[in-house]
PDB file of C-alpha atoms in Angstrom:
ATOM      1  CA  ASP A   1       4.889   4.643 -17.639  1.00  0.00           C
ATOM      2  CA  THR A   2       3.863   4.107 -14.099  1.00  0.00           C
ATOM      3  CA  GLU A   3       2.247   1.072 -13.779  1.00  0.00           C
ATOM      4  CA  VAL A   4       2.645  -1.907 -11.591  1.00  0.00           C
ATOM      5  CA  THR A   5       0.876  -4.670 -13.281  1.00  0.00           C
ATOM      6  CA  GLN A   6      -0.015  -7.809 -11.161  1.00  0.00           C
ATOM      7  CA  THR A   7      -1.695 -11.369 -12.960  1.00  0.00           C
ATOM      8  CA  PRO A   8      -4.239 -12.325 -12.186  1.00  0.00           C
ATOM      9  CA  LYS A   9      -6.649 -10.085 -11.041  1.00  0.00           C
ATOM     10  CA  HIS A  10      -8.838 -13.259  -9.622  1.00  0.00           C
ATOM     11  CA  LEU A  11      -7.665 -17.024  -8.468  1.00  0.00           C
ATOM     12  CA  VAL A  12      -9.371 -19.697  -6.758  1.00  0.00           C
ATOM     13  CA  MET A  13      -7.450 -22.338  -5.772  1.00  0.00           C
ATOM     14  CA  GLY A  14      -7.418 -25.846  -3.914  1.00  0.00           C
ATOM     15  CA  MET A  15      -5.535 -26.413  -0.746  1.00  0.00           C
ATOM     16  CA  THR A  16      -3.300 -28.871  -2.631  1.00  0.00           C
ATOM     17  CA  ASN A  17      -2.838 -27.188  -6.201  1.00  0.00           C
ATOM     18  CA  LYS A  18       0.418 -24.946  -6.781  1.00  0.00           C
ATOM     19  CA  LYS A  19      -0.367 -21.789  -8.172  1.00  0.00           C
ATOM     20  CA  SER A  20       1.660 -18.351  -9.113  1.00  0.00           C
ATOM     21  CA  LEU A  21       1.051 -14.779  -8.363  1.00  0.00           C
ATOM     22  CA  LYS A  22       3.142 -12.169 -10.807  1.00  0.00           C
ATOM     23  CA  CYS A  23       4.270  -8.792 -10.372  1.00  0.00           C
ATOM     24  CA  GLU A  24       5.744  -6.481 -13.354  1.00  0.00           C
ATOM     25  CA  GLN A  25       6.973  -3.033 -13.382  1.00  0.00           C
ATOM     26  CA  HIS A  26       9.201  -1.079 -16.204  1.00  0.00           C
ATOM     27  CA  MET A  27       9.802   1.791 -13.813  1.00  0.00           C
ATOM     28  CA  GLY A  28      13.455   1.206 -13.617  1.00  0.00           C
ATOM     29  CA  HIS A  29      11.873   0.597  -9.669  1.00  0.00           C
ATOM     30  CA  ARG A  30      14.905  -1.778  -7.595  1.00  0.00           C
ATOM     31  CA  ALA A  31      12.588  -2.255  -4.218  1.00  0.00           C
ATOM     32  CA  MET A  32       9.501  -4.890  -4.665  1.00  0.00           C
ATOM     33  CA  TYR A  33       6.977  -5.803  -2.290  1.00  0.00           C
ATOM     34  CA  TRP A  34       4.457  -8.135  -1.412  1.00  0.00           C
ATOM     35  CA  TYR A  35       1.433  -7.478   0.491  1.00  0.00           C
ATOM     36  CA  LYS A  36      -1.289  -9.354   2.197  1.00  0.00           C
ATOM     37  CA  GLN A  37      -4.563  -7.466   2.954  1.00  0.00           C
ATOM     38  CA  LYS A  38      -7.838  -8.832   4.734  1.00  0.00           C
ATOM     39  CA  ALA A  39     -11.362  -7.628   3.983  1.00  0.00           C
ATOM     40  CA  LYS A  40     -11.238  -4.337   6.197  1.00  0.00           C
ATOM     41  CA  LYS A  41      -8.336  -4.658   7.214  1.00  0.00           C
ATOM     42  CA  PRO A  42      -5.251  -2.165   6.171  1.00  0.00           C
ATOM     43  CA  PRO A  43      -2.389  -4.011   3.933  1.00  0.00           C
ATOM     44  CA  GLU A  44       0.815  -6.019   6.034  1.00  0.00           C
ATOM     45  CA  LEU A  45       3.968  -6.588   4.643  1.00  0.00           C
ATOM     46  CA  MET A  46       5.103  -9.823   3.853  1.00  0.00           C
ATOM     47  CA  PHE A  47       7.667  -9.469   1.731  1.00  0.00           C
ATOM     48  CA  VAL A  48      10.941  -6.980  -0.107  1.00  0.00           C
ATOM     49  CA  TYR A  49      13.204  -7.686  -2.843  1.00  0.00           C
ATOM     50  CA  SER A  50      16.173  -4.936  -2.858  1.00  0.00           C
ATOM     51  CA  TYR A  51      17.539  -5.468  -5.846  1.00  0.00           C
ATOM     52  CA  GLU A  52      16.421  -9.117  -6.417  1.00  0.00           C
ATOM     53  CA  LYS A  53      17.846 -10.435  -3.097  1.00  0.00           C
ATOM     54  CA  LEU A  54      15.534 -11.044  -0.580  1.00  0.00           C
ATOM     55  CA  SER A  55      15.952  -8.006   2.195  1.00  0.00           C
ATOM     56  CA  ILE A  56      12.685  -8.037   4.259  1.00  0.00           C
ATOM     57  CA  ASN A  57      10.954 -11.509   5.245  1.00  0.00           C
ATOM     58  CA  GLU A  58       7.817 -10.857   7.962  1.00  0.00           C
ATOM     59  CA  SER A  59       8.167 -14.657   8.967  1.00  0.00           C
ATOM     60  CA  VAL A  60       6.146 -16.195   6.754  1.00  0.00           C
ATOM     61  CA  PRO A  61       5.019 -19.419   6.689  1.00  0.00           C
ATOM     62  CA  SER A  62       6.540 -21.396   4.051  1.00  0.00           C
ATOM     63  CA  ARG A  63       3.898 -22.321   2.007  1.00  0.00           C
ATOM     64  CA  PHE A  64       4.724 -19.007   0.545  1.00  0.00           C
ATOM     65  CA  SER A  65       7.451 -18.853  -1.906  1.00  0.00           C
ATOM     66  CA  PRO A  66       8.632 -15.284  -3.253  1.00  0.00           C
ATOM     67  CA  GLU A  67      11.410 -14.913  -6.268  1.00  0.00           C
ATOM     68  CA  CYS A  68      12.383 -12.412  -8.446  1.00  0.00           C
ATOM     69  CA  PRO A  69      13.825 -13.230 -11.556  1.00  0.00           C
ATOM     70  CA  ASN A  70      14.929 -10.358 -12.811  1.00  0.00           C
ATOM     71  CA  SER A  71      14.408  -6.240 -11.743  1.00  0.00           C
ATOM     72  CA  SER A  72      11.541  -5.893 -13.247  1.00  0.00           C
ATOM     73  CA  LEU A  73       9.098  -9.539 -11.884  1.00  0.00           C
ATOM     74  CA  LEU A  74       8.254 -10.557  -9.045  1.00  0.00           C
ATOM     75  CA  ASN A  75       6.440 -14.106  -8.782  1.00  0.00           C
ATOM     76  CA  LEU A  76       4.599 -15.468  -5.559  1.00  0.00           C
ATOM     77  CA  HIS A  77       4.838 -18.965  -4.917  1.00  0.00           C
ATOM     78  CA  LEU A  78       1.518 -20.290  -3.408  1.00  0.00           C
ATOM     79  CA  HIS A  79       1.509 -24.043  -2.613  1.00  0.00           C
ATOM     80  CA  ALA A  80      -0.708 -26.126   0.040  1.00  0.00           C
ATOM     81  CA  LEU A  81      -2.279 -22.891   1.115  1.00  0.00           C
ATOM     82  CA  GLN A  82      -5.327 -22.510   3.997  1.00  0.00           C
ATOM     83  CA  PRO A  83      -8.499 -21.328   3.736  1.00  0.00           C
ATOM     84  CA  GLU A  84      -7.106 -18.440   5.997  1.00  0.00           C
ATOM     85  CA  ASP A  85      -4.889 -17.058   3.269  1.00  0.00           C
ATOM     86  CA  SER A  86      -7.170 -15.611   1.055  1.00  0.00           C
ATOM     87  CA  ALA A  87      -7.459 -12.206   0.821  1.00  0.00           C
ATOM     88  CA  LEU A  88      -6.334  -9.787  -1.888  1.00  0.00           C
ATOM     89  CA  TYR A  89      -2.292  -9.773  -2.784  1.00  0.00           C
ATOM     90  CA  LEU A  90      -0.767  -6.865  -3.536  1.00  0.00           C
ATOM     91  CA  CYS A  91       2.437  -6.155  -4.799  1.00  0.00           C
ATOM     92  CA  ALA A  92       4.040  -3.022  -4.743  1.00  0.00           C
ATOM     93  CA  SER A  93       7.590  -0.978  -6.671  1.00  0.00           C
ATOM     94  CA  SER A  94      10.064   1.972  -5.577  1.00  0.00           C
ATOM     95  CA  GLN A  95      12.514   3.373  -6.793  1.00  0.00           C
ATOM     96  CA  ASP A  96      16.154   4.014  -4.757  1.00  0.00           C
ATOM     97  CA  ARG A  97      15.941   7.352  -4.876  1.00  0.00           C
ATOM     98  CA  SER A  98      16.403   9.657  -0.937  1.00  0.00           C
ATOM     99  CA  ASP A  99      14.448  12.452  -2.504  1.00  0.00           C
ATOM    100  CA  SER A 100      11.499   9.847  -2.922  1.00  0.00           C
ATOM    101  CA  TYR A 101      10.889   6.441  -2.042  1.00  0.00           C
ATOM    102  CA  GLU A 102       7.092   6.415  -3.043  1.00  0.00           C
ATOM    103  CA  GLN A 103       5.489   2.973  -3.366  1.00  0.00           C
ATOM    104  CA  TYR A 104       3.574   2.585  -6.345  1.00  0.00           C
ATOM    105  CA  PHE A 105       0.876  -0.718  -5.759  1.00  0.00           C
ATOM    106  CA  GLY A 106      -0.125  -2.762  -8.051  1.00  0.00           C
ATOM    107  CA  PRO A 107      -4.199  -3.368  -8.030  1.00  0.00           C
ATOM    108  CA  GLY A 108      -3.939  -6.620  -6.264  1.00  0.00           C
ATOM    109  CA  THR A 109      -4.738 -10.049  -7.454  1.00  0.00           C
ATOM    110  CA  ARG A 110      -7.812 -11.473  -5.474  1.00  0.00           C
ATOM    111  CA  LEU A 111      -7.109 -14.836  -3.752  1.00  0.00           C
ATOM    112  CA  THR A 112      -9.476 -17.652  -2.575  1.00  0.00           C
ATOM    113  CA  VAL A 113      -8.630 -20.872  -1.090  1.00  0.00           C
ATOM    114  CA  THR A 114     -11.312 -23.407  -1.103  1.00  0.00           C
TER     115      THR A 114
ATOM    116  CA  LYS B   1       7.496  -0.065  16.836  1.00  0.00           C
ATOM    117  CA  GLN B   2       5.627   2.887  14.575  1.00  0.00           C
ATOM    118  CA  GLU B   3       2.232   2.573  15.311  1.00  0.00           C
ATOM    119  CA  VAL B   4      -0.379   4.536  12.872  1.00  0.00           C
ATOM    120  CA  THR B   5      -4.029   5.385  14.068  1.00  0.00           C
ATOM    121  CA  GLN B   6      -6.375   7.657  11.902  1.00  0.00           C
ATOM    122  CA  ILE B   7      -9.540   9.281  12.962  1.00  0.00           C
ATOM    123  CA  PRO B   8     -12.564   8.902  12.256  1.00  0.00           C
ATOM    124  CA  ALA B   9     -12.518   5.051  11.345  1.00  0.00           C
ATOM    125  CA  ALA B  10     -15.750   6.187   9.049  1.00  0.00           C
ATOM    126  CA  LEU B  11     -16.833   9.433   7.704  1.00  0.00           C
ATOM    127  CA  SER B  12     -20.174  10.424   5.666  1.00  0.00           C
ATOM    128  CA  VAL B  13     -21.036  13.906   4.509  1.00  0.00           C
ATOM    129  CA  PRO B  14     -23.499  15.343   1.724  1.00  0.00           C
ATOM    130  CA  GLU B  15     -22.266  16.224  -1.613  1.00  0.00           C
ATOM    131  CA  GLY B  16     -19.878  19.150  -1.490  1.00  0.00           C
ATOM    132  CA  GLU B  17     -18.430  19.674   2.322  1.00  0.00           C
ATOM    133  CA  ASN B  18     -15.360  20.186   2.981  1.00  0.00           C
ATOM    134  CA  LEU B  19     -13.334  17.816   5.315  1.00  0.00           C
ATOM    135  CA  VAL B  20     -10.533  16.794   6.917  1.00  0.00           C
ATOM    136  CA  LEU B  21      -9.378  13.292   7.745  1.00  0.00           C
ATOM    137  CA  ASN B  22      -6.717  12.968  10.408  1.00  0.00           C
ATOM    138  CA  CYS B  23      -3.436  10.275  10.583  1.00  0.00           C
ATOM    139  CA  SER B  24      -0.944  10.067  13.727  1.00  0.00           C
ATOM    140  CA  PHE B  25       2.281   8.283  13.994  1.00  0.00           C
ATOM    141  CA  THR B  26       4.265   7.385  16.839  1.00  0.00           C
ATOM    142  CA  ASP B  27       7.945   7.365  15.252  1.00  0.00           C
ATOM    143  CA  SER B  28       8.856  10.399  13.779  1.00  0.00           C
ATOM    144  CA  ALA B  29      11.580   9.583  12.462  1.00  0.00           C
ATOM    145  CA  ILE B  30      10.303   8.698   8.885  1.00  0.00           C
ATOM    146  CA  TYR B  31      11.401   9.541   5.524  1.00  0.00           C
ATOM    147  CA  ASN B  32       7.863  10.073   3.527  1.00  0.00           C
ATOM    148  CA  LEU B  33       4.142   9.718   4.339  1.00  0.00           C
ATOM    149  CA  GLN B  34       2.090   8.686   1.893  1.00  0.00           C
ATOM    150  CA  TRP B  35      -1.873   8.813   1.295  1.00  0.00           C
ATOM    151  CA  PHE B  36      -3.839   6.684  -0.737  1.00  0.00           C
ATOM    152  CA  ARG B  37      -7.595   5.699  -1.707  1.00  0.00           C
ATOM    153  CA  GLN B  38      -8.821   2.197  -2.115  1.00  0.00           C
ATOM    154  CA  ASP B  39     -12.027   1.365  -3.424  1.00  0.00           C
ATOM    155  CA  PRO B  40     -13.583  -1.945  -2.677  1.00  0.00           C
ATOM    156  CA  GLY B  41     -11.934  -4.862  -3.425  1.00  0.00           C
ATOM    157  CA  LYS B  42      -9.397  -2.619  -5.754  1.00  0.00           C
ATOM    158  CA  GLY B  43      -5.550  -1.539  -4.958  1.00  0.00           C
ATOM    159  CA  LEU B  44      -4.015   1.201  -3.834  1.00  0.00           C
ATOM    160  CA  THR B  45      -3.937   4.766  -5.711  1.00  0.00           C
ATOM    161  CA  SER B  46      -1.392   7.046  -4.282  1.00  0.00           C
ATOM    162  CA  LEU B  47      -2.816  11.056  -3.887  1.00  0.00           C
ATOM    163  CA  LEU B  48      -0.363  12.241  -2.358  1.00  0.00           C
ATOM    164  CA  LEU B  49       3.575  11.791  -1.119  1.00  0.00           C
ATOM    165  CA  ILE B  50       5.289  14.958   1.524  1.00  0.00           C
ATOM    166  CA  GLN B  51       8.556  13.890   2.212  1.00  0.00           C
ATOM    167  CA  SER B  52      10.103  14.635   5.728  1.00  0.00           C
ATOM    168  CA  SER B  53      10.758  18.357   4.960  1.00  0.00           C
ATOM    169  CA  GLN B  54       8.164  19.422   3.860  1.00  0.00           C
ATOM    170  CA  ARG B  55       5.137  20.658   5.305  1.00  0.00           C
ATOM    171  CA  GLU B  56       2.232  20.081   2.833  1.00  0.00           C
ATOM    172  CA  GLN B  57       1.751  18.781  -0.998  1.00  0.00           C
ATOM    173  CA  THR B  58      -1.870  19.898  -2.728  1.00  0.00           C
ATOM    174  CA  SER B  59      -3.409  17.674  -6.218  1.00  0.00           C
ATOM    175  CA  GLY B  60      -6.610  19.420  -7.466  1.00  0.00           C
ATOM    176  CA  ARG B  61      -9.028  19.527  -4.445  1.00  0.00           C
ATOM    177  CA  LEU B  62      -7.085  17.996  -1.931  1.00  0.00           C
ATOM    178  CA  ASN B  63      -4.004  18.960   0.381  1.00  0.00           C
ATOM    179  CA  ALA B  64      -2.550  16.898   2.453  1.00  0.00           C
ATOM    180  CA  SER B  65      -0.288  17.967   5.390  1.00  0.00           C
ATOM    181  CA  LEU B  66       2.442  17.631   7.733  1.00  0.00           C
ATOM    182  CA  ASP B  67       3.564  17.843  11.149  1.00  0.00           C
ATOM    183  CA  LYS B  68       6.590  15.847  11.916  1.00  0.00           C
ATOM    184  CA  SER B  69       6.933  16.841  15.253  1.00  0.00           C
ATOM    185  CA  SER B  70       3.765  15.931  16.702  1.00  0.00           C
ATOM    186  CA  GLY B  71       3.486  12.934  14.751  1.00  0.00           C
ATOM    187  CA  ARG B  72       0.450  14.116  12.335  1.00  0.00           C
ATOM    188  CA  SER B  73      -0.647  14.193   8.986  1.00  0.00           C
ATOM    189  CA  THR B  74      -4.075  16.031   7.484  1.00  0.00           C
ATOM    190  CA  LEU B  75      -5.284  15.140   4.508  1.00  0.00           C
ATOM    191  CA  TYR B  76      -8.170  17.902   3.803  1.00  0.00           C
ATOM    192  CA  ILE B  77     -11.200  17.975   0.619  1.00  0.00           C
ATOM    193  CA  ALA B  78     -12.631  20.493  -0.291  1.00  0.00           C
ATOM    194  CA  ALA B  79     -15.813  20.061  -2.213  1.00  0.00           C
ATOM    195  CA  SER B  80     -16.435  16.632  -1.881  1.00  0.00           C
ATOM    196  CA  GLN B  81     -18.084  14.803  -4.583  1.00  0.00           C
ATOM    197  CA  PRO B  82     -19.991  11.165  -4.562  1.00  0.00           C
ATOM    198  CA  GLY B  83     -17.043   9.404  -6.543  1.00  0.00           C
ATOM    199  CA  ASP B  84     -14.513  10.687  -3.191  1.00  0.00           C
ATOM    200  CA  SER B  85     -16.120   7.673  -1.417  1.00  0.00           C
ATOM    201  CA  ALA B  86     -13.627   5.057  -0.847  1.00  0.00           C
ATOM    202  CA  THR B  87     -11.354   3.953   2.180  1.00  0.00           C
ATOM    203  CA  TYR B  88      -8.559   6.472   2.213  1.00  0.00           C
ATOM    204  CA  LEU B  89      -5.504   4.994   4.409  1.00  0.00           C
ATOM    205  CA  CYS B  90      -1.872   6.751   5.567  1.00  0.00           C
ATOM    206  CA  ALA B  91       1.540   5.273   5.194  1.00  0.00           C
ATOM    207  CA  VAL B  92       4.945   6.364   6.423  1.00  0.00           C
ATOM    208  CA  ASN B  93       8.168   5.077   5.165  1.00  0.00           C
ATOM    209  CA  ARG B  94      11.316   4.821   6.568  1.00  0.00           C
ATOM    210  CA  GLY B  95      13.812   4.848   3.655  1.00  0.00           C
ATOM    211  CA  TYR B  96      14.499   2.802   1.415  1.00  0.00           C
ATOM    212  CA  GLY B  97      13.697  -0.890   0.570  1.00  0.00           C
ATOM    213  CA  GLN B  98      11.478  -0.630   4.064  1.00  0.00           C
ATOM    214  CA  ASN B  99       8.347  -1.530   5.054  1.00  0.00           C
ATOM    215  CA  PHE B 100       5.237   0.868   4.532  1.00  0.00           C
ATOM    216  CA  VAL B 101       3.065   1.081   8.156  1.00  0.00           C
ATOM    217  CA  PHE B 102      -0.174   1.739   7.423  1.00  0.00           C
ATOM    218  CA  GLY B 103      -2.986   3.332   8.897  1.00  0.00           C
ATOM    219  CA  PRO B 104      -6.472   1.045   9.470  1.00  0.00           C
ATOM    220  CA  GLY B 105      -8.135   3.625   7.131  1.00  0.00           C
ATOM    221  CA  THR B 106     -11.110   5.916   7.147  1.00  0.00           C
ATOM    222  CA  ARG B 107     -14.236   4.520   5.003  1.00  0.00           C
ATOM    223  CA  LEU B 108     -15.756   7.958   3.202  1.00  0.00           C
ATOM    224  CA  SER B 109     -19.085   8.164   1.639  1.00  0.00           C
ATOM    225  CA  VAL B 110     -20.346  11.425   0.194  1.00  0.00           C
ATOM    226  CA  LEU B 111     -23.869  11.656   0.013  1.00  0.00           C
ATOM    227  CA  PRO B 112     -25.858  12.988  -3.602  1.00  0.00           C
TER     228      PRO B 112
END
């Protein structure tokens, strides 16, 4: 199984809502990533978890709150978002193997903030 | 700071042509380079991964090369097909748990 799954596929939320994005992988990968991608732009890193601990936070606003409950699951909790936060949110994972470090991406969640 | 560029930004070719996409990076201290394909509104599909110790990788009609010393990679697509139309992104990786630095992508259109 070389798949990263993300739910939901699409999400529309108001600026006062609280919602969560979910990412799951069963490849035994110990690093998991959240990226944000705006239209016609490359993905930009938000967070990295390594062995369930937050290792990189790219100065992301606190209205985005990541969580890694276990080695297979990664969540992104959303609260009080702004319309400019509308984007495609991508999750990725990679294994701790020095001969690889290949990143596998999920299909993304298309988020619209109204 | 690592910077990745891709040339051309967009490319339109007739079906059947062979084509080359270019990727350049400024810092040669990389673990690997990965080429991805992205269809509009979709996630990233990994095409090829080249380790820093490798020169090239092949998968079907795709061939990717890496010249780490000059900071360049190319993706060669043979006998292009309309189904190859997508945005192609290269990304360099500094290692486990590290950020990928992506290039801006090349938008490819293959005309029937």
